Tab-separated table of C-alpha atoms and ligand atoms in Angstrom:
chain	number	residue	atom	x	y	z
A	28	MET	CA	97.628	189.257	-24.494
A	29	MET	CA	98.836	186.005	-25.941
A	30	ILE	CA	96.874	184.683	-28.835
A	31	LYS	CA	95.494	181.097	-28.269
A	32	ALA	CA	94.189	178.575	-30.780
A	33	PRO	CA	90.403	179.050	-31.345
A	34	ARG	CA	88.002	177.198	-29.105
A	35	GLY	CA	87.363	173.686	-30.288
A	36	THR	CA	90.644	173.393	-32.231
A	37	ALA	CA	93.761	171.540	-31.135
A	38	ASP	CA	97.387	171.656	-32.118
A	39	ILE	CA	98.901	168.280	-32.775
A	40	LEU	CA	102.342	168.563	-31.268
A	41	PRO	CA	105.516	166.774	-32.385
A	42	GLN	CA	105.314	164.188	-29.583
A	43	ASP	CA	101.860	163.148	-30.997
A	44	SER	CA	101.971	163.827	-34.669
A	45	PHE	CA	103.567	160.553	-35.507
A	46	ILE	CA	100.548	158.749	-33.923
A	47	TRP	CA	98.285	160.693	-36.269
A	48	ARG	CA	100.484	159.781	-39.254
A	49	TYR	CA	100.268	156.150	-38.040
A	50	MET	CA	96.519	156.222	-37.833
A	51	GLU	CA	96.139	157.811	-41.263
A	52	LYS	CA	98.657	155.450	-42.842
A	53	THR	CA	97.079	152.384	-41.352
A	54	ALA	CA	93.624	153.428	-42.500
A	55	SER	CA	94.881	154.411	-46.039
A	56	ASP	CA	96.999	151.295	-46.529
A	57	THR	CA	94.069	149.104	-45.452
A	58	ALA	CA	91.760	150.881	-47.866
A	59	LYS	CA	94.267	150.281	-50.649
A	60	LEU	CA	94.106	146.514	-49.912
A	61	PHE	CA	90.408	146.748	-50.623
A	62	GLY	CA	91.004	148.593	-53.902
A	63	PHE	CA	90.127	152.072	-52.760
A	64	GLU	CA	91.867	155.132	-54.192
A	65	GLU	CA	92.536	158.420	-52.500
A	66	ILE	CA	90.697	161.601	-53.251
A	67	ARG	CA	91.481	165.104	-51.881
A	68	THR	CA	88.814	167.738	-52.145
A	69	PRO	CA	88.847	171.431	-51.027
A	70	VAL	CA	88.444	172.429	-47.417
A	71	PHE	CA	85.647	174.829	-48.503
A	72	GLU	CA	82.773	174.381	-50.925
A	73	HIS	CA	79.714	176.285	-52.099
A	74	THR	CA	77.272	176.237	-49.107
A	75	GLU	CA	74.558	174.857	-51.379
A	76	LEU	CA	76.469	171.579	-51.677
A	77	PHE	CA	75.943	170.776	-48.060
A	78	GLN	CA	72.390	172.226	-47.998
A	79	ARG	CA	71.541	169.754	-50.692
A	80	GLY	CA	73.918	166.967	-49.977
A	81	VAL	CA	73.736	166.777	-46.187
A	82	GLY	CA	70.162	168.064	-46.033
A	83	ASP	CA	68.794	171.364	-44.759
A	84	THR	CA	66.794	169.782	-41.963
A	85	THR	CA	69.859	168.228	-40.330
A	86	ASP	CA	71.615	169.432	-37.201
A	87	VAL	CA	74.819	169.806	-39.246
A	88	VAL	CA	73.292	172.227	-41.743
A	89	GLN	CA	70.886	173.972	-39.338
A	90	LYS	CA	73.218	174.461	-36.423
A	91	GLU	CA	76.770	173.521	-37.057
A	92	MET	CA	78.160	174.936	-40.286
A	93	TYR	CA	80.961	177.437	-40.614
A	94	THR	CA	79.412	179.535	-43.396
A	95	PHE	CA	80.661	182.936	-44.516
A	96	PHE	CA	80.559	185.227	-47.535
A	97	ASP	CA	83.909	185.597	-49.344
A	98	LYS	CA	85.097	188.767	-50.852
A	99	GLY	CA	83.213	187.952	-54.074
A	100	ASP	CA	79.895	187.667	-52.083
A	101	ARG	CA	79.622	183.906	-52.556
A	102	SER	CA	78.330	181.805	-49.676
A	103	ILE	CA	81.122	179.459	-48.707
A	104	THR	CA	81.138	176.671	-46.097
A	105	LEU	CA	84.033	174.879	-44.516
A	106	ARG	CA	83.281	171.194	-45.124
A	107	PRO	CA	81.438	169.636	-42.211
A	108	GLU	CA	81.959	166.137	-43.573
A	109	GLY	CA	83.543	164.497	-46.621
A	110	THR	CA	80.746	162.586	-48.478
A	111	ALA	CA	79.100	165.518	-50.152
A	112	SER	CA	82.466	166.715	-51.530
A	113	ALA	CA	83.365	163.246	-52.808
A	114	ALA	CA	79.963	162.959	-54.488
A	115	ARG	CA	80.342	166.462	-56.065
A	116	ALA	CA	83.808	165.489	-57.363
A	117	TYR	CA	82.432	162.102	-58.732
A	118	LEU	CA	79.890	164.039	-60.714
A	119	GLU	CA	82.078	167.033	-61.736
A	120	HIS	CA	84.770	164.687	-63.113
A	121	LYS	CA	82.276	162.309	-64.731
A	122	MET	CA	83.583	159.351	-62.710
A	123	TYR	CA	80.313	157.570	-63.678
A	124	ALA	CA	81.851	157.012	-67.083
A	125	LEU	CA	84.567	154.838	-65.398
A	126	PRO	CA	84.047	151.150	-64.655
A	127	GLN	CA	81.731	151.006	-61.659
A	128	PRO	CA	81.712	150.988	-58.769
A	129	VAL	CA	84.193	153.737	-58.004
A	130	LYS	CA	85.857	153.355	-54.612
A	131	LEU	CA	87.311	156.401	-52.936
A	132	PHE	CA	88.968	157.195	-49.513
A	133	TYR	CA	90.086	160.359	-47.898
A	134	ASN	CA	91.745	161.778	-44.794
A	135	CYS	CA	90.426	165.236	-44.141
A	136	THR	CA	89.706	167.905	-41.549
A	137	CYS	CA	86.038	168.781	-40.927
A	138	TYR	CA	84.497	171.827	-39.285
A	139	ARG	CA	81.379	172.010	-37.166
A	140	TYR	CA	80.282	174.638	-34.773
A	141	GLU	CA	79.584	172.435	-31.772
A	142	LYS	CA	80.078	172.506	-28.031
A	143	PRO	CA	83.638	171.300	-27.609
A	144	GLN	CA	84.049	168.354	-25.196
A	145	ALA	CA	86.020	165.057	-25.095
A	146	GLY	CA	85.814	163.611	-28.599
A	147	ARG	CA	83.944	166.576	-29.983
A	148	LEU	CA	85.839	169.424	-31.565
A	149	ARG	CA	85.116	172.231	-34.016
A	150	GLU	CA	87.970	171.194	-36.258
A	151	PHE	CA	88.277	167.408	-36.284
A	152	HIS	CA	89.780	164.690	-38.503
A	153	GLN	CA	88.004	162.095	-40.450
A	154	PHE	CA	89.009	159.073	-42.441
A	155	GLY	CA	86.345	158.218	-44.831
A	156	ALA	CA	85.558	155.775	-47.643
A	157	GLU	CA	82.820	155.940	-50.352
A	158	VAL	CA	81.654	153.566	-53.130
A	159	PHE	CA	79.609	154.951	-55.956
A	160	GLY	CA	77.741	153.106	-58.671
A	161	SER	CA	76.397	149.861	-57.158
A	162	THR	CA	73.331	148.995	-55.108
A	163	ASP	CA	74.588	145.529	-54.408
A	164	PRO	CA	74.552	144.569	-50.703
A	165	VAL	CA	78.036	143.151	-51.077
A	166	VAL	CA	79.241	146.807	-51.273
A	167	ASP	CA	77.630	147.538	-47.867
A	168	ALA	CA	79.359	144.431	-46.444
A	169	GLU	CA	82.730	145.348	-47.909
A	170	LEU	CA	82.643	148.878	-46.493
A	171	ILE	CA	81.743	147.598	-43.104
A	172	ALA	CA	84.505	145.048	-43.413
A	173	LEU	CA	86.922	147.846	-44.395
A	174	ALA	CA	86.077	149.772	-41.237
A	175	ALA	CA	86.389	146.679	-39.131
A	176	THR	CA	89.726	145.769	-40.579
A	177	ILE	CA	91.114	149.256	-40.047
A	178	PHE	CA	90.233	149.034	-36.338
A	179	LYS	CA	91.656	145.528	-36.176
A	180	ASN	CA	94.927	146.666	-37.929
A	181	LEU	CA	95.239	149.453	-35.292
A	182	GLY	CA	94.919	146.727	-32.564
A	183	ILE	CA	91.546	148.080	-31.317
A	184	ARG	CA	89.295	145.515	-29.670
A	185	GLY	CA	85.744	145.518	-28.344
A	186	LEU	CA	84.054	148.042	-30.569
A	187	SER	CA	80.413	147.057	-31.096
A	188	LEU	CA	79.029	147.200	-34.602
A	189	ARG	CA	75.356	148.148	-34.867
A	190	ILE	CA	73.520	148.040	-38.082
A	191	ASN	CA	69.976	148.979	-39.188
A	192	SER	CA	67.995	149.550	-42.282
A	193	ILE	CA	66.146	152.847	-42.732
A	194	GLY	CA	64.482	151.820	-45.967
A	195	CYS	CA	64.066	153.613	-49.237
A	196	PRO	CA	61.748	156.598	-50.163
A	197	THR	CA	58.947	154.058	-50.906
A	198	CYS	CA	58.825	152.376	-47.501
A	199	ARG	CA	59.884	155.634	-45.739
A	200	LYS	CA	56.614	157.240	-46.850
A	201	LYS	CA	54.524	154.703	-44.928
A	202	TYR	CA	56.856	154.964	-41.972
A	203	ASN	CA	56.766	158.735	-41.987
A	204	ASP	CA	52.983	158.687	-41.688
A	205	ALA	CA	53.278	156.427	-38.572
A	206	LEU	CA	56.134	158.511	-37.171
A	207	THR	CA	54.343	161.824	-37.808
A	208	ALA	CA	51.230	160.546	-36.109
A	209	TYR	CA	53.354	159.480	-33.066
A	210	LEU	CA	55.382	162.730	-32.893
A	211	THR	CA	52.323	164.956	-33.409
A	212	ALA	CA	50.945	163.569	-30.180
A	213	HIS	CA	54.075	164.900	-28.493
A	214	LYS	CA	54.312	168.088	-30.528
A	215	ASP	CA	54.221	170.435	-27.518
A	216	THR	CA	57.224	168.882	-25.869
A	217	LEU	CA	59.545	168.898	-28.922
A	218	CYS	CA	62.189	171.632	-29.319
A	219	ASP	CA	61.563	174.506	-31.755
A	220	THR	CA	63.838	173.043	-34.425
A	221	CYS	CA	62.082	169.724	-34.220
A	222	ASN	CA	58.684	171.364	-34.544
A	223	THR	CA	59.743	172.721	-37.948
A	224	ARG	CA	61.130	169.262	-38.888
A	225	LEU	CA	57.706	167.578	-38.094
A	226	LEU	CA	56.352	168.399	-41.506
A	227	LYS	CA	59.479	168.466	-43.578
A	228	ASN	CA	61.473	165.494	-42.262
A	229	PRO	CA	60.197	163.796	-39.099
A	230	MET	CA	62.937	161.204	-39.029
A	231	ARG	CA	65.484	163.941	-38.232
A	232	ILE	CA	63.743	164.379	-34.860
A	233	LEU	CA	64.977	160.875	-33.890
A	234	ASP	CA	68.638	162.100	-33.652
A	235	CYS	CA	67.978	165.549	-32.074
A	236	LYS	CA	70.459	165.934	-29.178
A	237	SER	CA	67.907	167.767	-26.989
A	238	PRO	CA	67.116	165.503	-23.926
A	239	ILE	CA	63.408	166.055	-24.213
A	240	CYS	CA	63.307	165.214	-27.930
A	241	LYS	CA	65.448	162.162	-27.157
A	242	GLU	CA	62.881	161.114	-24.567
A	243	VAL	CA	60.059	161.424	-27.123
A	244	ALA	CA	62.208	159.608	-29.762
A	245	SER	CA	62.722	156.607	-27.463
A	246	GLY	CA	59.063	155.702	-27.745
A	247	ALA	CA	58.799	156.179	-31.532
A	248	PRO	CA	57.971	153.408	-33.974
A	249	TYR	CA	61.049	151.792	-35.726
A	250	VAL	CA	61.566	152.371	-39.468
A	251	LEU	CA	62.918	148.753	-39.539
A	252	ASP	CA	59.393	147.480	-38.882
A	253	TYR	CA	58.164	149.316	-42.043
A	254	ILE	CA	60.760	148.521	-44.668
A	255	CYS	CA	59.627	147.065	-48.032
A	256	GLU	CA	60.436	143.662	-49.401
A	257	ASP	CA	63.250	145.001	-51.612
A	258	CYS	CA	64.920	146.760	-48.649
A	259	SER	CA	64.344	143.747	-46.399
A	260	THR	CA	66.022	141.351	-48.900
A	261	HIS	CA	68.896	143.756	-49.238
A	262	PHE	CA	69.374	143.983	-45.464
A	263	GLU	CA	69.206	140.216	-45.072
A	264	ALA	CA	72.006	139.860	-47.711
A	265	VAL	CA	74.195	142.425	-45.852
A	266	LYS	CA	73.834	140.444	-42.658
A	267	LYS	CA	74.575	137.184	-44.386
A	268	TYR	CA	77.808	138.589	-45.890
A	269	LEU	CA	78.867	139.966	-42.475
A	270	GLU	CA	78.317	136.586	-40.918
A	271	ARG	CA	80.328	134.897	-43.703
A	272	ASN	CA	83.171	137.353	-42.923
A	273	ASP	CA	82.959	136.660	-39.184
A	274	ILE	CA	82.231	140.304	-38.432
A	275	PRO	CA	80.026	140.386	-35.291
A	276	PHE	CA	77.205	142.902	-35.269
A	277	SER	CA	73.839	143.528	-33.647
A	278	VAL	CA	70.780	145.006	-35.259
A	279	ASP	CA	69.948	148.300	-33.574
A	280	PRO	CA	66.582	149.621	-34.798
A	281	THR	CA	67.177	152.971	-33.097
A	282	ILE	CA	70.047	154.061	-35.419
A	283	VAL	CA	68.871	156.601	-37.992
A	284	ARG	CA	72.098	158.563	-38.501
A	285	GLY	CA	72.413	162.364	-38.725
A	286	LEU	CA	72.451	163.063	-42.415
A	287	ASP	CA	69.454	163.278	-44.685
A	288	TYR	CA	70.722	161.308	-47.580
A	289	TYR	CA	70.837	157.869	-46.025
A	290	THR	CA	68.792	154.960	-47.386
A	291	LYS	CA	68.718	151.204	-46.564
A	292	THR	CA	71.806	150.194	-44.587
A	293	VAL	CA	73.136	152.459	-41.812
A	294	PHE	CA	75.746	151.400	-39.223
A	295	GLU	CA	77.889	152.609	-36.327
A	296	PHE	CA	80.936	151.286	-34.492
A	297	VAL	CA	80.596	152.294	-30.815
A	298	SER	CA	83.041	152.218	-27.988
A	299	ASN	CA	82.043	152.092	-24.327
A	300	GLU	CA	85.493	153.228	-23.141
A	301	ILE	CA	85.606	156.887	-24.135
A	302	GLY	CA	82.606	158.534	-22.530
A	303	ALA	CA	79.540	160.118	-24.040
A	304	GLN	CA	80.982	160.565	-27.578
A	305	GLY	CA	81.262	156.844	-28.085
A	306	THR	CA	80.466	156.619	-31.802
A	307	VAL	CA	83.793	156.080	-33.433
A	308	CYS	CA	82.498	155.471	-36.958
A	309	GLY	CA	79.235	156.048	-38.775
A	310	GLY	CA	78.113	155.227	-42.247
A	311	GLY	CA	75.354	154.154	-44.586
A	312	ARG	CA	73.946	153.842	-48.015
A	313	TYR	CA	72.898	157.002	-49.771
A	314	ASP	CA	71.123	155.954	-53.001
A	315	GLY	CA	69.594	159.356	-53.401
A	316	LEU	CA	72.561	161.635	-52.908
A	317	ILE	CA	73.957	161.856	-56.431
A	318	GLN	CA	70.497	162.607	-57.766
A	319	GLU	CA	70.064	165.275	-55.080
A	320	LEU	CA	73.249	166.895	-56.413
A	321	GLY	CA	71.916	166.975	-60.014
A	322	GLY	CA	73.182	163.657	-61.282
A	323	ASP	CA	71.431	160.541	-62.426
A	324	MET	CA	70.053	157.985	-60.035
A	325	ILE	CA	73.485	156.640	-58.995
A	326	PRO	CA	73.685	154.720	-55.743
A	327	GLY	CA	76.364	155.060	-53.149
A	328	MET	CA	77.497	153.938	-49.777
A	329	GLY	CA	80.193	155.200	-47.333
A	330	PHE	CA	81.419	155.731	-43.783
A	331	ALA	CA	83.550	158.211	-41.900
A	332	THR	CA	85.458	157.584	-38.772
A	333	GLY	CA	86.678	160.284	-36.351
A	334	LEU	CA	90.422	160.106	-35.677
A	335	GLU	CA	90.134	162.001	-32.412
A	336	ARG	CA	87.840	159.334	-31.091
A	337	ILE	CA	90.031	156.532	-32.441
A	338	LEU	CA	92.876	158.115	-30.599
A	339	LEU	CA	90.842	158.052	-27.374
A	340	VAL	CA	90.052	154.450	-27.800
A	341	MET	CA	93.705	153.571	-28.568
A	342	ARG	CA	94.783	155.541	-25.469
A	343	ALA	CA	92.156	153.689	-23.320
A	344	GLN	CA	93.466	150.396	-24.632
A	345	ASN	CA	97.115	151.246	-24.276
A	346	LEU	CA	97.782	150.946	-27.971
A	347	LEU	CA	99.760	154.137	-28.511
A	348	PRO	CA	103.201	153.493	-30.022
A	349	GLU	CA	105.751	154.922	-27.533
A	350	THR	CA	108.100	157.053	-29.587
A	351	GLU	CA	108.915	158.229	-32.969
A	352	SER	CA	112.139	156.810	-34.517
A	353	VAL	CA	115.428	158.013	-32.989
A	354	PRO	CA	118.545	159.315	-34.710
A	355	GLN	CA	120.859	156.486	-35.933
A	356	LEU	CA	123.906	158.795	-35.565
A	357	PHE	CA	124.692	161.965	-33.719
A	358	ILE	CA	127.738	163.784	-35.189
A	359	ALA	CA	129.441	165.937	-32.552
A	360	SER	CA	132.172	168.300	-33.580
A	361	ILE	CA	134.922	170.373	-32.048
A	362	GLY	CA	135.056	173.402	-34.311
A	363	GLN	CA	134.379	171.199	-37.437
A	364	THR	CA	130.832	172.223	-38.147
A	365	ALA	CA	131.243	172.253	-41.982
A	366	ASP	CA	132.596	168.711	-41.970
A	367	ALA	CA	129.905	167.569	-39.550
A	368	ILE	CA	126.968	168.904	-41.678
A	369	SER	CA	128.530	167.605	-44.850
A	370	LEU	CA	128.878	164.141	-43.419
A	371	ALA	CA	125.330	164.307	-42.048
A	372	GLN	CA	124.032	165.408	-45.527
A	373	LYS	CA	125.747	162.430	-47.273
A	374	LEU	CA	124.180	160.049	-44.735
A	375	ARG	CA	120.763	161.573	-44.998
A	376	GLU	CA	120.882	161.335	-48.872
A	377	ASN	CA	121.240	157.595	-48.166
A	378	GLY	CA	118.289	157.387	-45.844
A	379	VAL	CA	120.144	157.607	-42.554
A	380	PHE	CA	118.624	159.583	-39.686
A	381	ALA	CA	121.699	161.735	-38.761
A	382	MET	CA	121.900	164.813	-36.507
A	383	CYS	CA	124.547	167.303	-35.596
A	384	ASP	CA	124.960	170.346	-33.382
A	385	LEU	CA	123.241	173.546	-34.603
A	386	ALA	CA	123.995	175.908	-31.674
A	387	GLY	CA	127.844	175.985	-31.252
A	388	ARG	CA	127.639	173.982	-28.073
A	389	SER	CA	130.512	172.575	-26.039
A	390	LEU	CA	131.362	168.891	-26.712
A	391	LYS	CA	129.899	168.032	-23.295
A	392	ALA	CA	126.628	169.680	-24.145
A	393	GLN	CA	126.577	168.095	-27.500
A	394	MET	CA	126.903	164.606	-25.979
A	395	LYS	CA	124.190	165.413	-23.480
A	396	ASN	CA	121.949	166.362	-26.398
A	397	ALA	CA	122.769	163.066	-28.190
A	398	ASP	CA	121.595	161.341	-25.011
A	399	ARG	CA	118.428	163.339	-24.842
A	400	LEU	CA	117.620	162.470	-28.472
A	401	LYS	CA	118.268	158.798	-27.714
A	402	ALA	CA	120.742	158.619	-30.608
A	403	LYS	CA	121.873	155.076	-31.244
A	404	TYR	CA	125.466	155.966	-32.201
A	405	SER	CA	127.639	159.108	-31.980
A	406	LEU	CA	131.044	160.128	-33.209
A	407	VAL	CA	133.182	163.216	-32.579
A	408	LEU	CA	134.832	165.143	-35.372
A	409	GLY	CA	137.927	167.145	-34.278
A	410	GLU	CA	140.890	168.392	-36.156
A	411	ASP	CA	142.633	165.002	-35.823
A	412	GLU	CA	139.695	163.080	-37.147
A	413	ILE	CA	139.439	165.313	-40.195
A	414	LYS	CA	143.168	164.963	-40.868
A	415	SER	CA	143.346	161.219	-40.441
A	416	GLY	CA	139.865	160.439	-41.818
A	417	MET	CA	139.353	158.116	-38.889
A	418	ALA	CA	136.938	158.543	-36.012
A	419	GLN	CA	135.454	156.493	-33.167
A	420	LEU	CA	131.904	155.347	-33.497
A	421	LYS	CA	130.331	154.988	-30.095
A	422	ASN	CA	127.330	152.749	-29.440
A	423	MET	CA	125.445	155.010	-26.965
A	424	GLU	CA	123.710	152.136	-25.196
A	425	SER	CA	126.730	149.702	-24.570
A	426	GLY	CA	129.390	152.451	-24.613
A	427	GLU	CA	131.337	150.196	-27.052
A	428	LYS	CA	133.666	152.035	-29.439
A	429	LYS	CA	134.876	151.136	-32.907
A	430	ASP	CA	137.259	152.817	-35.315
A	431	ILE	CA	135.585	153.816	-38.603
A	432	ASN	CA	136.649	155.602	-41.821
A	433	ILE	CA	134.518	158.714	-42.189
A	434	ASN	CA	135.100	158.820	-45.899
A	435	ASP	CA	133.736	155.342	-46.405
A	436	ILE	CA	130.045	156.283	-46.362
A	437	ALA	CA	128.815	152.853	-47.275
A	438	GLY	CA	130.929	151.287	-44.455
A	439	LEU	CA	129.612	153.872	-42.010
A	440	ILE	CA	125.965	153.279	-42.974
A	441	ALA	CA	126.442	149.505	-42.455
A	442	CYS	CA	127.797	150.252	-38.934
A	443	VAL	CA	124.809	152.358	-37.825
A	444	GLN	CA	121.990	150.239	-39.204
B	501	ATP	P1	77.663	162.564	-33.232
B	501	ATP	O1	76.428	161.826	-33.007
B	501	ATP	O2	78.762	162.126	-32.303
B	501	ATP	O3	77.525	164.067	-33.312
B	501	ATP	P2	77.561	162.471	-36.058
B	501	ATP	O4	76.447	161.596	-36.391
B	501	ATP	O5	77.402	163.917	-36.136
B	501	ATP	O6	78.222	162.099	-34.622
B	501	ATP	P3	78.976	161.859	-38.556
B	501	ATP	O7	78.553	163.045	-39.216
B	501	ATP	O8	78.438	160.517	-38.925
B	501	ATP	O9	78.847	162.055	-36.949
B	501	ATP	O10	80.580	161.787	-38.557
B	501	ATP	C1	81.269	160.517	-38.553
B	501	ATP	C2	82.216	160.463	-37.435
B	501	ATP	O11	83.017	161.667	-37.280
B	501	ATP	C3	81.589	160.258	-36.068
B	501	ATP	O12	81.267	158.983	-35.804
B	501	ATP	C4	82.723	160.755	-35.139
B	501	ATP	O13	83.648	159.740	-34.957
B	501	ATP	C5	83.306	161.887	-35.918
B	501	ATP	N1	82.846	163.200	-35.536
B	501	ATP	C6	81.679	163.805	-35.883
B	501	ATP	N2	81.557	165.031	-35.376
B	501	ATP	C7	82.718	165.253	-34.645
B	501	ATP	C8	83.242	166.309	-33.866
B	501	ATP	N3	82.577	167.388	-33.689
B	501	ATP	N4	84.510	166.150	-33.224
B	501	ATP	C9	85.166	164.939	-33.412
B	501	ATP	N5	84.723	163.948	-34.130
B	501	ATP	C10	83.506	164.058	-34.715
B	502	MG	MG1	77.067	165.440	-34.745
């Protein structure tokens, strides 16, 4: 039997990979304009990092992690998201000793054991950005602006930005009492997982995917109605900065986000063009995360956007670039393979996209291949050409031919630009 890729994974084939490179480059280049620097962390971490950093009452930790014991009997988990790893690295490498805030971005694969469907895979790709070391609401606004600018630079229109504040541990306490009272009245209808969450972390019930829990959640009190003065002032400032930046948003008091470590600002960019998995980007402030991981009380804020979903939006909006770049020159040869590859090599060393035959094809078949590759120019090397050093450069589109000196590399390069 033929072996297939595991369920929930997808190969990115050559006809698509340049689109991925384009998305990653656009996001990374935009982040650099905002002063973010790239971080790369391991694909796997100690399981405890996510139990503590994502939170052990979350769907991600309770249901979705790829966890296994390695040969040394350590519990290892494939990263389900990037923030916990970035925070671990920040602590481990004492980045708190650098001028604050520290602004990091990453492109990474993530792993979650979920039911695969459009826009939901088991291995997926995130672009994320994190800012550590400042509670200032201007950080929240800058991160949201970064996400908005990335989408704009990709040409994406019509995403709706929804923001909310879920308060700090102080105001959350008052809210949790009200929420618990409400949820306890519906205890018998909640799923088993949510019943265990009721005492430990009632807010997690608000983003449970079970339809019955969702129904219960829709009648729950809003945390936004319970936030303290400090959180409220912070939220007002974020909104003011967004308005100043002409970034349209709406306040959506139902957003709580799926990870335990969020405080104050949370936000999502949502598309209505890609079906049920419409959340393209999610993020928020996590002032308690670094402390949860054993550090000092160092605030942070970040977001992650799913590239699979961005791709769906770009496809829906007809934004996908058509093709990768095409060869500038195809060097056909009649028995002169060594000369052909040596000419190709010299051109490539000078940045020219040059191809030649690698399968001993007939001249006719080589020219057909040059056509298929959409090469801009071609030339044929036969015995005469090698002897005289002169060949005919053919413009594949117009059919126009021009004599060129094959030993004059600079001249040849100028002709194929
Ligand atoms: P959802 O509600 O769709 O499950 P989430 O709240 O679990 O999303 P986050 O943990 O905030 O998602 O991840 C940030 C982004 O990563 C999401 O907005 C989405 O674009 C993307 N994402 C999350 N899970 C997946 C997945 N299984 N497959 C593809 N993309 C995903
Ligand atoms: Mg999820």
